[in-house]
C-alpha positions as a printed NumPy array, in Angstrom:
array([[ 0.   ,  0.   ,  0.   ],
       [ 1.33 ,  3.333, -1.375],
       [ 0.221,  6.771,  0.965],
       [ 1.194, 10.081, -0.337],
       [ 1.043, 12.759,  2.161],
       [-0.042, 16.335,  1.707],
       [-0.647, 19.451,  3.409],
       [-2.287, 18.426,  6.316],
       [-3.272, 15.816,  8.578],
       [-4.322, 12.908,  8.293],
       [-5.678,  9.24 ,  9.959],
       [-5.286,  5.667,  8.709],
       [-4.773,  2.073,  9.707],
       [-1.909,  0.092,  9.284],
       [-2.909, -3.735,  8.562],
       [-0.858, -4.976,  5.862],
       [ 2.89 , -3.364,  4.644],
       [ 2.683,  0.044,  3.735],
       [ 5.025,  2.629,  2.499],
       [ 4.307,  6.392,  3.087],
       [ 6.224,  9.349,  0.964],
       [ 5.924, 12.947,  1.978],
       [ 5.838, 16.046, -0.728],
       [ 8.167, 18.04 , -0.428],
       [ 8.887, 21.238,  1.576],
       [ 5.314, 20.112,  3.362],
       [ 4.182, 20.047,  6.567],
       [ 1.727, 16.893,  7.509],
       [ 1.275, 14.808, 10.229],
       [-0.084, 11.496, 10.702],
       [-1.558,  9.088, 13.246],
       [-1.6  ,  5.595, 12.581],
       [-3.436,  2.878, 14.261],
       [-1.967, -0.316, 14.618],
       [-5.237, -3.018, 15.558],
       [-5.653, -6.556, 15.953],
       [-3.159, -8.996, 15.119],
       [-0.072, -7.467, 12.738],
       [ 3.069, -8.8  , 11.057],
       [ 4.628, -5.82 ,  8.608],
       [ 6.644, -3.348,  7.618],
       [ 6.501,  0.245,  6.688],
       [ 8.897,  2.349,  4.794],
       [ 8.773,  6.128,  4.934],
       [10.469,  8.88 ,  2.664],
       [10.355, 12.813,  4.469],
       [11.32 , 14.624,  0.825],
       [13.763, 17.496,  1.133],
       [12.287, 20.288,  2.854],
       [ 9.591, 18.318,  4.115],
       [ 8.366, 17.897,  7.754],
       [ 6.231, 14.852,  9.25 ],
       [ 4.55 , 14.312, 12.805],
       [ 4.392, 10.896, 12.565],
       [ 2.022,  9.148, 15.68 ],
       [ 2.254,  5.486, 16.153],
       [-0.416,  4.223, 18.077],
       [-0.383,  0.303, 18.736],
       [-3.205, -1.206, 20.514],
       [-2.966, -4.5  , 18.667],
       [-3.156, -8.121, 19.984],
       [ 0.4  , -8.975, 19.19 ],
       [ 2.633, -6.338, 16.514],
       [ 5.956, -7.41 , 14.568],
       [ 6.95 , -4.452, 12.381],
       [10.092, -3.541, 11.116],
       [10.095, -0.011,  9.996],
       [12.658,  1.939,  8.03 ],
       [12.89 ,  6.098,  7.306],
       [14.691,  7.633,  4.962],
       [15.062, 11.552,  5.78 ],
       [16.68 , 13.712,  2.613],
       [18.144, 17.376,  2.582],
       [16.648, 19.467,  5.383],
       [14.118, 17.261,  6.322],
       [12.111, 16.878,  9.832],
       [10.69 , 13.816, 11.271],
       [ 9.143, 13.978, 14.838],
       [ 8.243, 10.622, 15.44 ],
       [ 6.114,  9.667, 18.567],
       [ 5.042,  5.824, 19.891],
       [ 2.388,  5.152, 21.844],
       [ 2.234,  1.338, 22.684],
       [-0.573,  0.432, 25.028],
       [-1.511, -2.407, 24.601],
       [-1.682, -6.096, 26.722],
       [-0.484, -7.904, 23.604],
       [ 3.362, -8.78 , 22.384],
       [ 5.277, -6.36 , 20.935],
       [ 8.225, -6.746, 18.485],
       [ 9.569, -3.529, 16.559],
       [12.658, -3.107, 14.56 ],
       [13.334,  0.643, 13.391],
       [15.908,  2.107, 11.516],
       [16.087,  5.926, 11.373],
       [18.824,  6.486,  8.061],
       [19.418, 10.885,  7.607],
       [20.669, 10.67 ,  4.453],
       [20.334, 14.083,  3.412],
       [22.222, 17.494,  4.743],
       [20.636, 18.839,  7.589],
       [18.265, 16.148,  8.386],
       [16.531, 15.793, 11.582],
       [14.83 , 12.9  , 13.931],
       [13.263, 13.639, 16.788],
       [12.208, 10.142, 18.407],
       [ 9.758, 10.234, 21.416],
       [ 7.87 ,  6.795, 22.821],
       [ 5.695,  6.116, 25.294],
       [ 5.487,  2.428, 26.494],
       [ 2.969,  0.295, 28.565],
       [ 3.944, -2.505, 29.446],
       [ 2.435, -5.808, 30.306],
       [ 3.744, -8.754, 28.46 ],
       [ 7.107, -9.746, 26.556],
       [ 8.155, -5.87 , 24.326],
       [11.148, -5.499, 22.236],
       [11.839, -2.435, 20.995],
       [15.138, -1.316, 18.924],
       [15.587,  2.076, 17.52 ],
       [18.661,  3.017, 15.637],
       [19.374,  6.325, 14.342],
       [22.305,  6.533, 11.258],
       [23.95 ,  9.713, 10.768],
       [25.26 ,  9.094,  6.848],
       [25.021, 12.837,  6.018],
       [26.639, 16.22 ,  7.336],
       [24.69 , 18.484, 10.285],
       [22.11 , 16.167, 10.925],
       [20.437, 15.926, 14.414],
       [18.757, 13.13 , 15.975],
       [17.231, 12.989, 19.279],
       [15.661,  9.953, 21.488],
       [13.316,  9.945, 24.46 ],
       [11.746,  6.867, 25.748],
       [ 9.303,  6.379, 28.597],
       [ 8.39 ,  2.736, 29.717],
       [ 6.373,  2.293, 32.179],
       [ 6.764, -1.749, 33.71 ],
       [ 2.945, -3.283, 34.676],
       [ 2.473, -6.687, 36.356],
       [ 3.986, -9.34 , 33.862],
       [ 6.004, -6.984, 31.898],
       [ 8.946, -7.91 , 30.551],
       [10.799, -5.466, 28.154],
       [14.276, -5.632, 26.166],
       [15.201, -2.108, 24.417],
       [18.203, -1.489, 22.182],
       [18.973,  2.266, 21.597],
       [21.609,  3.167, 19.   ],
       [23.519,  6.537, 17.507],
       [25.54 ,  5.573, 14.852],
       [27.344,  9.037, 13.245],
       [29.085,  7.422, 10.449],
       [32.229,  8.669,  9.258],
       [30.347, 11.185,  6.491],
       [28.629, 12.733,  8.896],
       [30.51 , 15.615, 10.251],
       [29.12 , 18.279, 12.933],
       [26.613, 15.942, 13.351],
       [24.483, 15.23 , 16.898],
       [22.683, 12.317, 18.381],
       [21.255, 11.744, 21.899],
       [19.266,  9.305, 23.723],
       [17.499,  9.185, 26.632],
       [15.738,  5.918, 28.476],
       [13.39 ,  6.316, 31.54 ],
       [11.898,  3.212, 33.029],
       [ 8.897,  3.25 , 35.983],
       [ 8.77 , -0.106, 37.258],
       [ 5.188, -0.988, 39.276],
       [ 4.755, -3.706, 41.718],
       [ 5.038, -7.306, 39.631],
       [ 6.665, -6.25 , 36.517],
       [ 9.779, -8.869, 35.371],
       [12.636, -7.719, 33.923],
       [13.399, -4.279, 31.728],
       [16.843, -4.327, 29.83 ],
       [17.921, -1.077, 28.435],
       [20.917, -1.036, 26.025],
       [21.967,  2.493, 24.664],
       [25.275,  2.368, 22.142],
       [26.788,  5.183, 20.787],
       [28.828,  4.172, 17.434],
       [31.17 ,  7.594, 16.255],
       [32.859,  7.152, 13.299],
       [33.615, 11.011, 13.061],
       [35.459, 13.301, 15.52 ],
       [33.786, 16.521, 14.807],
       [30.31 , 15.457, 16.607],
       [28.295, 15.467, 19.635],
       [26.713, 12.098, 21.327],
       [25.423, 11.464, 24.516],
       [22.984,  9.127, 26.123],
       [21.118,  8.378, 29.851],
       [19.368,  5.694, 31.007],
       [17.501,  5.925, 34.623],
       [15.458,  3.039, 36.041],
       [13.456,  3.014, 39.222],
       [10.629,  2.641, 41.733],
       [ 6.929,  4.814, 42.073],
       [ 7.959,  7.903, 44.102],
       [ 6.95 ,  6.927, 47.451],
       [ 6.579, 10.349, 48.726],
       [ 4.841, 11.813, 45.295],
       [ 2.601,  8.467, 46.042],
       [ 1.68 ,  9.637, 49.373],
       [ 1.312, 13.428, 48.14 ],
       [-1.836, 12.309, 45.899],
       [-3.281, 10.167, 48.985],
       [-3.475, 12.881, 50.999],
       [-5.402, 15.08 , 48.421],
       [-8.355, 12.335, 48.066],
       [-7.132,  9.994, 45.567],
       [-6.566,  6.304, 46.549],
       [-4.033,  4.403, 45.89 ],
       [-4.841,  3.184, 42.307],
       [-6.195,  6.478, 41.313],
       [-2.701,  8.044, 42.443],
       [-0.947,  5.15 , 40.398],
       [-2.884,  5.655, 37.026],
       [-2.447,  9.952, 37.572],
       [ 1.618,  9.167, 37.916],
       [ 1.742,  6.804, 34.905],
       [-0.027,  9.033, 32.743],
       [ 1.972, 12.081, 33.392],
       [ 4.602,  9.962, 32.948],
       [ 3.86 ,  8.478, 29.828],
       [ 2.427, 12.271, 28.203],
       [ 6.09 , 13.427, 27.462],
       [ 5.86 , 11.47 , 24.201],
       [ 3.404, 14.836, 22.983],
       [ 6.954, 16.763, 23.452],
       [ 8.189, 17.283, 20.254],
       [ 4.472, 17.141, 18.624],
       [ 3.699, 20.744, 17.073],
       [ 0.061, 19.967, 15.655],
       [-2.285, 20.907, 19.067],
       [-5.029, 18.604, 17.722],
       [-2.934, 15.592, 17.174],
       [-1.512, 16.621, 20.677],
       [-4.527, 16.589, 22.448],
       [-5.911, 13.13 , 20.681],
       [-2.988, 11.527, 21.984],
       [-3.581, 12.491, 25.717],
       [-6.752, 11.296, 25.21 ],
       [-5.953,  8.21 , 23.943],
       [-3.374,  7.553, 26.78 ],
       [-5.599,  8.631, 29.465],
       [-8.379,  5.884, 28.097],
       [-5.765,  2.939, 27.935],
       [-4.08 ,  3.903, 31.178],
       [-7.624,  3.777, 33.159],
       [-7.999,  0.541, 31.008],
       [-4.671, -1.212, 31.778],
       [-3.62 , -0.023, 35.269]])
């Protein structure tokens, strides 16, 4: 399935492999929904000039996607995950800035109640490029969650930047979360960092809420979801802002 984006936003499903091409020197944004049971792949082109808010939203069964963008000359992606969902989770993405001046911002958001594997790489081929990761994960009862987080500046890619970020909120019952950033610099004239924090519910924030009338789960689901709303960060369209915190308020109440 072929989707060329315009001016504008729009709304689709994602049930079958789909590749997605921006004009260029646009500005659209997009939400898809990933439903049900998936296996595919998507491939996305930002055209020079071009910039795309890109919203994953998975609330599927079980999803295995491997997903590749391609970002040319002075190109913007700001690309945003929200995976709420009960079901298995496999995702493989691969970020290349190929053109001059490219830039990734990468922002997820990440319930999680059964076996997730996320890896996100980021490949700095071209001159000034920026990218820039934040992920959230928030551990639920049975969660168990391996994430790979990689800058690679390649030896083309001068004065480039890339930075990552992991934070991960473990809840009472949750398994195991594995966080593995790598930085790969192949250039001298660059800038790379990355941070990775992983801890407990703030007791004291915990007992804040009590004291103003929530109980204990109500405190618990207001925590997660403020947690979890940083993925809207880097979004600039207001609607497709708001939608989103809507959407993760409705799952959290679900899920937690």
């Amino acid at each position: 399935m072929l989707l060329t984006l315009k001016q504008g936003a729009q709304r689709t499903s994602l049930n079958q492999d789909m590749e997605i091409i921006t004009l260029a020197n646009t500005v659209s944004s997009l939400v898809l929904d990933f439903e049900d049971e998936i296996s595919a792949t998507l491939n996305v082109t930002i055209t020079q000039g071009s910039t795309l808010d890109l919203f994953c939203f998975n609330t599927s069964n079980r999803l295995s996607i491997n997903e590749t963008y391609t970002l040319e000359k002075d190109s913007t992606l700001n690309l945003s995950y929200g995976d709420l969902t009960q079901g298995e989770t496999l995702r493989n993405v691969q970020v290349n800035l190929e053109g001059k001046g490219a830039q990734v911002q990468l922002n997820s958001a990440t319930l999680i109640t059964s076996d997730t594997n996320l890896n996100y790489r980021f490949s700095h081929k071209a001159q000034h490029t920026q990218g820039d990761m934040k992920n959230y994960a928030v551990m639920g009862k049975g969660g168990n969650l391996s994430l790979y987080a990689i800058g690679h500046i390649e030896s083309t890619g001068a004065f480039s930047e890339t930075h990552q970020s992991t934070r991960v909120l473990n809840l009472e019952g949750s398994k195991k979360a594995s966080v593995y950033p790598h930085l790969i610099i192949d250039n001298n004239e660059v800038q790379a960092s990355h941070a990775e924090s992983t801890g407990q519910m703030d007791e004291d924030h915990l007992y804040y809420l009590q004291s103003r009338g929530l109980d204990v789960n109500q405190a618990i689901r207001l925590m997660v979801k403020g947690y979890l709303s940083s993925v809207t960060d880097s979004i600039n369209d207001e609607a497709l802002k708001t939608l989103i915190l809507e959407q993760i308020d409705q799952k959290v109440e679900e899920l937690c």
